[in-house]
């Protein structure tokens, strides 16, 4: 007998996936069906609303290319990206936060201390620290892959005035686990609103601003890589970040450089990263 009630229909769909050979895949798809059906029942979803949802997802996909990832942005503004980070956090390791839509693989490996931007990108800033395990032992050969906006809040991929890989670089630690690089102090920026995610933010009267940050993916052989940020402690958007990415443990002062600091920088940021095995 075929289903006549919502509950019977949901049950039929769940049964149809019951033979999925991979247990984890079976768990994920059946949970997705249960929650999706519950959403439709709870809201009494209309055919027009269902179609509007499909049009929204279609537009989201059509906005994606190899430099723009609208689905990542959608996941970010829904808080899903941050939720996945929080669920999967490794105890005692540096907290992770959103990857965001502006990561580009293949940034150049740079010499320790090198400047990753240009003088016109903003106030010269020295970022330095150590990569360690969770017990504080330095990690040799760890990779710190960093990227950020300039002081206008623009990434190289958004700004034809910046050369490719501007404000991006990869640093590899030695036996002491130390890294340092010169950069510009980043600015807050609005997330891209020229696509369907922007339409969603306008319709819901949500803030589009991200707290100023430097991105990093820190990895080392045999350890769990962490995708994270360094947030500027002076930033006004720390409590209203559009993608729910701020973790208190990732906020650092951009300290004005003193007489003991290198003469070519205006600010110094100290940030250590700890990786779990
Ligand atoms: Fe960013």
mmCIF file of C-alpha atoms and ligand atoms in Angstrom:
data_model
loop_
_atom_site.group_PDB
_atom_site.id
_atom_site.type_symbol
_atom_site.label_atom_id
_atom_site.label_comp_id
_atom_site.label_asym_id
_atom_site.label_seq_id
_atom_site.Cartn_x
_atom_site.Cartn_y
_atom_site.Cartn_z
ATOM 1 C CA UNK A 1 0.000 0.000 0.000
ATOM 2 C CA UNK A 2 1.262 3.437 -0.874
ATOM 3 C CA UNK A 3 1.606 6.259 1.653
ATOM 4 C CA UNK A 4 -1.379 8.485 2.381
ATOM 5 C CA UNK A 5 -0.112 10.502 5.364
ATOM 6 C CA UNK A 6 3.075 12.588 5.751
ATOM 7 C CA UNK A 7 4.424 10.111 8.324
ATOM 8 C CA UNK A 8 3.806 7.150 6.005
ATOM 9 C CA UNK A 9 5.469 8.969 3.116
ATOM 10 C CA UNK A 10 8.538 9.798 5.235
ATOM 11 C CA UNK A 11 8.696 6.169 6.320
ATOM 12 C CA UNK A 12 8.573 4.952 2.697
ATOM 13 C CA UNK A 13 11.445 7.255 1.730
ATOM 14 C CA UNK A 14 13.528 6.173 4.744
ATOM 15 C CA UNK A 15 12.940 2.498 3.839
ATOM 16 C CA UNK A 16 14.049 3.181 0.256
ATOM 17 C CA UNK A 17 17.488 4.146 1.607
ATOM 18 C CA UNK A 18 17.600 1.290 4.107
ATOM 19 C CA UNK A 19 19.768 -0.875 1.843
ATOM 20 C CA UNK A 20 22.578 1.685 1.474
ATOM 21 C CA UNK A 21 25.689 -0.512 1.913
ATOM 22 C CA UNK A 22 27.928 2.075 3.611
ATOM 23 C CA UNK A 23 26.625 2.504 7.195
ATOM 24 C CA UNK A 24 27.765 6.121 7.568
ATOM 25 C CA UNK A 25 26.245 7.098 4.221
ATOM 26 C CA UNK A 26 23.013 5.374 5.290
ATOM 27 C CA UNK A 27 23.022 7.311 8.578
ATOM 28 C CA UNK A 28 23.592 10.650 6.830
ATOM 29 C CA UNK A 29 21.002 10.261 4.068
ATOM 30 C CA UNK A 30 18.272 8.914 6.355
ATOM 31 C CA UNK A 31 18.854 11.677 8.941
ATOM 32 C CA UNK A 32 18.742 14.237 6.117
ATOM 33 C CA UNK A 33 15.406 12.843 4.887
ATOM 34 C CA UNK A 34 13.935 12.860 8.411
ATOM 35 C CA UNK A 35 14.930 16.469 9.080
ATOM 36 C CA UNK A 36 13.972 17.698 5.610
ATOM 37 C CA UNK A 37 10.531 16.103 5.868
ATOM 38 C CA UNK A 38 10.087 17.448 9.406
ATOM 39 C CA UNK A 39 10.929 20.940 8.120
ATOM 40 C CA UNK A 40 8.309 20.693 5.364
ATOM 41 C CA UNK A 41 5.674 19.383 7.794
ATOM 42 C CA UNK A 42 6.430 21.919 10.530
ATOM 43 C CA UNK A 43 6.235 24.889 8.157
ATOM 44 C CA UNK A 44 3.468 23.404 5.937
ATOM 45 C CA UNK A 45 5.716 24.222 2.986
ATOM 46 C CA UNK A 46 3.712 25.390 -0.055
ATOM 47 C CA UNK A 47 4.522 24.393 -3.670
ATOM 48 C CA UNK A 48 5.476 28.028 -4.403
ATOM 49 C CA UNK A 49 7.883 28.097 -1.447
ATOM 50 C CA UNK A 50 9.326 24.714 -2.435
ATOM 51 C CA UNK A 51 9.993 26.022 -5.955
ATOM 52 C CA UNK A 52 11.469 29.282 -4.600
ATOM 53 C CA UNK A 53 13.865 27.158 -2.533
ATOM 54 C CA UNK A 54 14.919 25.169 -5.590
ATOM 55 C CA UNK A 55 15.434 28.390 -7.564
ATOM 56 C CA UNK A 56 17.574 29.764 -4.723
ATOM 57 C CA UNK A 57 19.791 26.653 -4.661
ATOM 58 C CA UNK A 58 20.045 26.696 -8.467
ATOM 59 C CA UNK A 59 21.166 30.343 -8.410
ATOM 60 C CA UNK A 60 23.668 29.511 -5.663
ATOM 61 C CA UNK A 61 25.220 26.809 -7.839
ATOM 62 C CA UNK A 62 25.221 29.030 -10.912
ATOM 63 C CA UNK A 63 27.135 31.713 -8.968
ATOM 64 C CA UNK A 64 29.992 29.270 -8.289
ATOM 65 C CA UNK A 65 33.149 29.013 -10.378
ATOM 66 C CA UNK A 66 36.788 28.213 -9.600
ATOM 67 C CA UNK A 67 37.199 31.577 -7.829
ATOM 68 C CA UNK A 68 33.779 32.048 -6.240
ATOM 69 C CA UNK A 69 32.167 29.507 -3.910
ATOM 70 C CA UNK A 70 28.643 30.676 -3.145
ATOM 71 C CA UNK A 71 27.761 27.375 -1.430
ATOM 72 C CA UNK A 72 30.583 27.888 1.090
ATOM 73 C CA UNK A 73 29.228 31.378 1.702
ATOM 74 C CA UNK A 74 25.694 30.008 2.174
ATOM 75 C CA UNK A 75 26.957 27.407 4.633
ATOM 76 C CA UNK A 76 28.859 30.179 6.448
ATOM 77 C CA UNK A 77 25.914 32.581 6.881
ATOM 78 C CA UNK A 78 23.688 29.704 8.045
ATOM 79 C CA UNK A 79 26.268 28.940 10.747
ATOM 80 C CA UNK A 80 26.689 25.399 9.401
ATOM 81 C CA UNK A 81 30.415 25.816 8.689
ATOM 82 C CA UNK A 82 31.050 26.986 12.239
ATOM 83 C CA UNK A 83 28.838 24.253 13.671
ATOM 84 C CA UNK A 84 30.873 21.570 11.884
ATOM 85 C CA UNK A 85 34.070 23.162 13.253
ATOM 86 C CA UNK A 86 32.747 23.222 16.808
ATOM 87 C CA UNK A 87 31.491 19.616 16.652
ATOM 88 C CA UNK A 88 34.858 18.371 15.391
ATOM 89 C CA UNK A 89 37.158 20.445 17.615
ATOM 90 C CA UNK A 90 40.227 18.609 18.933
ATOM 91 C CA UNK A 91 40.771 19.176 22.683
ATOM 92 C CA UNK A 92 43.715 21.486 23.498
ATOM 93 C CA UNK A 93 44.443 22.209 19.820
ATOM 94 C CA UNK A 94 44.029 25.677 18.286
ATOM 95 C CA UNK A 95 40.336 26.222 17.571
ATOM 96 C CA UNK A 96 39.316 26.085 13.952
ATOM 97 C CA UNK A 97 36.981 28.428 12.153
ATOM 98 C CA UNK A 98 35.529 28.910 8.706
ATOM 99 C CA UNK A 99 37.597 28.406 5.545
ATOM 100 C CA UNK A 100 35.612 31.134 3.790
ATOM 101 C CA UNK A 101 35.265 31.604 0.045
ATOM 102 C CA UNK A 102 38.639 33.268 -0.673
ATOM 103 C CA UNK A 103 41.157 30.460 -0.154
ATOM 104 C CA UNK A 104 43.313 29.759 -3.212
ATOM 105 C CA UNK A 105 45.575 26.707 -3.180
ATOM 106 C CA UNK A 106 49.125 26.981 -4.470
ATOM 107 C CA UNK A 107 50.287 30.196 -2.773
ATOM 108 C CA UNK A 108 54.079 30.628 -3.006
ATOM 109 C CA UNK A 109 56.383 29.270 -0.298
ATOM 110 C CA UNK A 110 58.053 32.346 1.165
ATOM 111 C CA UNK A 111 61.198 32.972 3.217
ATOM 112 C CA UNK A 112 60.688 33.341 6.972
ATOM 113 C CA UNK A 113 59.899 36.967 7.798
ATOM 114 C CA UNK A 114 59.018 37.879 4.202
ATOM 115 C CA UNK A 115 56.430 40.555 3.396
ATOM 116 C CA UNK A 116 53.367 38.963 1.746
ATOM 117 C CA UNK A 117 51.794 42.225 0.559
ATOM 118 C CA UNK A 118 52.763 45.643 -0.793
ATOM 119 C CA UNK A 119 53.295 48.975 1.054
ATOM 120 C CA UNK A 120 49.952 50.258 -0.271
ATOM 121 C CA UNK A 121 48.060 47.309 1.268
ATOM 122 C CA UNK A 122 48.002 48.806 4.769
ATOM 123 C CA UNK A 123 49.852 49.376 8.030
ATOM 124 C CA UNK A 124 52.945 47.143 8.148
ATOM 125 C CA UNK A 125 52.400 44.336 10.643
ATOM 126 C CA UNK A 126 54.636 41.555 11.919
ATOM 127 C CA UNK A 127 52.900 38.259 12.744
ATOM 128 C CA UNK A 128 54.965 35.683 14.593
ATOM 129 C CA UNK A 129 54.642 32.620 16.756
ATOM 130 C CA UNK A 130 55.283 28.920 17.073
ATOM 131 C CA UNK A 131 53.611 25.786 15.808
ATOM 132 C CA UNK A 132 53.598 23.098 18.501
ATOM 133 C CA UNK A 133 51.841 19.883 19.464
ATOM 134 C CA UNK A 134 49.217 20.065 22.230
ATOM 135 C CA UNK A 135 51.976 19.531 24.839
ATOM 136 C CA UNK A 136 53.826 22.623 23.587
ATOM 137 C CA UNK A 137 56.625 20.791 21.786
ATOM 138 C CA UNK A 138 57.728 22.639 18.610
ATOM 139 C CA UNK A 139 56.856 21.031 15.274
ATOM 140 C CA UNK A 140 59.564 20.910 12.619
ATOM 141 C CA UNK A 141 58.387 21.147 8.999
ATOM 142 C CA UNK A 142 54.945 22.525 9.863
ATOM 143 C CA UNK A 143 53.260 24.594 7.160
ATOM 144 C CA UNK A 144 51.499 27.902 7.845
ATOM 145 C CA UNK A 145 49.440 28.883 4.774
ATOM 146 C CA UNK A 146 48.112 32.441 5.265
ATOM 147 C CA UNK A 147 45.803 34.725 3.275
ATOM 148 C CA UNK A 148 43.971 37.948 4.004
ATOM 149 C CA UNK A 149 42.385 41.122 2.664
ATOM 150 C CA UNK A 150 44.157 44.470 2.415
ATOM 151 C CA UNK A 151 43.127 47.543 4.435
ATOM 152 C CA UNK A 152 40.285 48.171 1.957
ATOM 153 C CA UNK A 153 38.859 44.762 2.862
ATOM 154 C CA UNK A 154 39.625 43.255 -0.562
ATOM 155 C CA UNK A 155 41.319 39.967 -1.452
ATOM 156 C CA UNK A 156 43.521 39.691 -4.552
ATOM 157 C CA UNK A 157 40.833 37.569 -6.228
ATOM 158 C CA UNK A 158 38.321 40.440 -5.894
ATOM 159 C CA UNK A 159 40.643 43.312 -6.792
ATOM 160 C CA UNK A 160 42.218 43.647 -10.259
ATOM 161 C CA UNK A 161 44.662 46.167 -8.731
ATOM 162 C CA UNK A 162 46.389 43.432 -6.725
ATOM 163 C CA UNK A 163 48.780 40.932 -8.337
ATOM 164 C CA UNK A 164 47.924 37.220 -8.026
ATOM 165 C CA UNK A 165 48.800 35.729 -4.618
ATOM 166 C CA UNK A 166 49.128 39.194 -3.065
ATOM 167 C CA UNK A 167 48.675 38.899 0.727
ATOM 168 C CA UNK A 168 49.081 35.136 0.502
ATOM 169 C CA UNK A 169 52.009 32.931 1.382
ATOM 170 C CA UNK A 170 53.166 29.618 2.811
ATOM 171 C CA UNK A 171 55.769 29.461 5.599
ATOM 172 C CA UNK A 172 57.522 26.262 6.680
ATOM 173 C CA UNK A 173 58.873 25.970 10.225
ATOM 174 C CA UNK A 174 62.297 24.703 11.259
ATOM 175 C CA UNK A 175 63.108 22.590 14.345
ATOM 176 C CA UNK A 176 62.112 25.456 16.695
ATOM 177 C CA UNK A 177 58.570 25.515 15.250
ATOM 178 C CA UNK A 178 58.820 29.274 14.788
ATOM 179 C CA UNK A 179 57.297 31.283 11.938
ATOM 180 C CA UNK A 180 57.036 34.964 11.175
ATOM 181 C CA UNK A 181 55.851 37.078 8.302
ATOM 182 C CA UNK A 182 55.247 40.695 7.445
ATOM 183 C CA UNK A 183 51.872 41.786 6.148
ATOM 184 C CA UNK A 184 49.325 44.621 6.243
ATOM 185 C CA UNK A 185 46.840 45.076 9.080
ATOM 186 C CA UNK A 186 43.620 43.667 7.583
ATOM 187 C CA UNK A 187 40.275 45.504 7.556
ATOM 188 C CA UNK A 188 36.716 44.396 8.156
ATOM 189 C CA UNK A 189 34.888 43.577 4.960
ATOM 190 C CA UNK A 190 31.350 42.848 3.885
ATOM 191 C CA UNK A 191 30.862 39.320 2.577
ATOM 192 C CA UNK A 192 29.963 39.272 -1.152
ATOM 193 C CA UNK A 193 26.340 40.325 -1.594
ATOM 194 C CA UNK A 194 26.072 40.285 -5.401
ATOM 195 C CA UNK A 195 24.682 36.729 -5.390
ATOM 196 C CA UNK A 196 21.778 34.801 -3.855
ATOM 197 C CA UNK A 197 23.387 34.826 -0.391
ATOM 198 C CA UNK A 198 23.327 38.637 -0.560
ATOM 199 C CA UNK A 199 19.614 38.487 -1.453
ATOM 200 C CA UNK A 200 19.072 36.307 1.624
ATOM 201 C CA UNK A 201 20.917 38.749 3.909
ATOM 202 C CA UNK A 202 18.908 41.710 2.559
ATOM 203 C CA UNK A 203 15.572 39.883 2.906
ATOM 204 C CA UNK A 204 16.403 38.968 6.505
ATOM 205 C CA UNK A 205 18.027 42.325 7.415
ATOM 206 C CA UNK A 206 21.222 40.585 8.541
ATOM 207 C CA UNK A 207 24.657 42.230 8.915
ATOM 208 C CA UNK A 208 27.061 41.522 6.070
ATOM 209 C CA UNK A 209 30.256 42.460 7.964
ATOM 210 C CA UNK A 210 33.074 40.180 8.976
ATOM 211 C CA UNK A 211 35.397 40.985 11.889
ATOM 212 C CA UNK A 212 38.907 41.788 10.547
ATOM 213 C CA UNK A 213 41.120 38.699 10.419
ATOM 214 C CA UNK A 214 44.065 36.863 8.915
ATOM 215 C CA UNK A 215 43.318 33.338 7.634
ATOM 216 C CA UNK A 216 45.639 30.398 8.248
ATOM 217 C CA UNK A 217 45.718 26.695 7.500
ATOM 218 C CA UNK A 218 48.334 25.141 9.769
ATOM 219 C CA UNK A 219 49.453 21.586 9.128
ATOM 220 C CA UNK A 220 52.274 19.195 9.943
ATOM 221 C CA UNK A 221 52.953 15.583 8.965
ATOM 222 C CA UNK A 222 51.198 13.231 11.388
ATOM 223 C CA UNK A 223 48.990 15.974 12.883
ATOM 224 C CA UNK A 224 45.444 17.180 12.280
ATOM 225 C CA UNK A 225 45.549 20.332 10.149
ATOM 226 C CA UNK A 226 43.622 23.308 11.512
ATOM 227 C CA UNK A 227 41.854 25.928 9.392
ATOM 228 C CA UNK A 228 41.651 29.047 11.500
ATOM 229 C CA UNK A 229 41.857 32.857 11.799
ATOM 230 C CA UNK A 230 43.705 35.468 13.808
ATOM 231 C CA UNK A 231 41.172 38.176 14.785
ATOM 232 C CA UNK A 232 42.074 41.789 15.520
ATOM 233 C CA UNK A 233 41.122 42.526 19.153
ATOM 234 C CA UNK A 234 40.268 46.166 18.301
ATOM 235 C CA UNK A 235 37.643 45.251 15.730
ATOM 236 C CA UNK A 236 34.026 46.435 16.222
ATOM 237 C CA UNK A 237 32.471 43.345 14.584
ATOM 238 C CA UNK A 238 33.834 40.659 16.931
ATOM 239 C CA UNK A 239 30.346 40.123 18.417
ATOM 240 C CA UNK A 240 28.370 40.284 15.167
ATOM 241 C CA UNK A 241 30.493 38.402 12.620
ATOM 242 C CA UNK A 242 28.295 37.592 9.596
ATOM 243 C CA UNK A 243 29.498 33.974 9.450
ATOM 244 C CA UNK A 244 29.666 33.234 13.227
ATOM 245 C CA UNK A 245 33.422 32.641 12.858
ATOM 246 C CA UNK A 246 34.828 34.422 15.921
ATOM 247 C CA UNK A 247 36.287 32.275 18.737
ATOM 248 C CA UNK A 248 37.570 34.160 21.785
ATOM 249 C CA UNK A 249 40.753 32.060 21.781
ATOM 250 C CA UNK A 250 41.656 33.393 18.307
ATOM 251 C CA UNK A 251 41.447 37.121 19.146
ATOM 252 C CA UNK A 252 44.844 38.836 19.455
ATOM 253 C CA UNK A 253 45.977 42.422 20.060
ATOM 254 C CA UNK A 254 47.664 44.163 17.135
ATOM 255 C CA UNK A 255 50.180 45.777 19.479
ATOM 256 C CA UNK A 256 51.874 49.015 18.359
ATOM 257 C CA UNK A 257 55.531 48.206 17.652
ATOM 258 C CA UNK A 258 58.016 49.376 20.290
ATOM 259 C CA UNK A 259 61.726 50.082 20.349
ATOM 260 C CA UNK A 260 62.538 46.363 20.698
ATOM 261 C CA UNK A 261 60.573 45.454 17.548
ATOM 262 C CA UNK A 262 61.806 45.577 13.949
ATOM 263 C CA UNK A 263 61.875 49.188 12.697
ATOM 264 C CA UNK A 264 59.927 48.424 9.497
ATOM 265 C CA UNK A 265 56.635 47.426 11.197
ATOM 266 C CA UNK A 266 53.918 49.447 12.952
ATOM 267 C CA UNK A 267 52.134 46.540 14.678
ATOM 268 C CA UNK A 268 53.160 43.180 16.128
ATOM 269 C CA UNK A 269 50.863 40.173 16.569
ATOM 270 C CA UNK A 270 51.877 37.095 18.575
ATOM 271 C CA UNK A 271 49.963 33.925 17.723
ATOM 272 C CA UNK A 272 50.926 30.329 18.482
ATOM 273 C CA UNK A 273 49.238 27.337 16.878
ATOM 274 C CA UNK A 274 48.853 23.930 18.558
ATOM 275 C CA UNK A 275 48.038 20.834 16.488
ATOM 276 C CA UNK A 276 46.544 17.565 17.705
ATOM 277 C CA UNK A 277 47.965 14.282 16.465
HETATM 278 FE FE1 LIG B 1 38.402 36.354 5.161
#
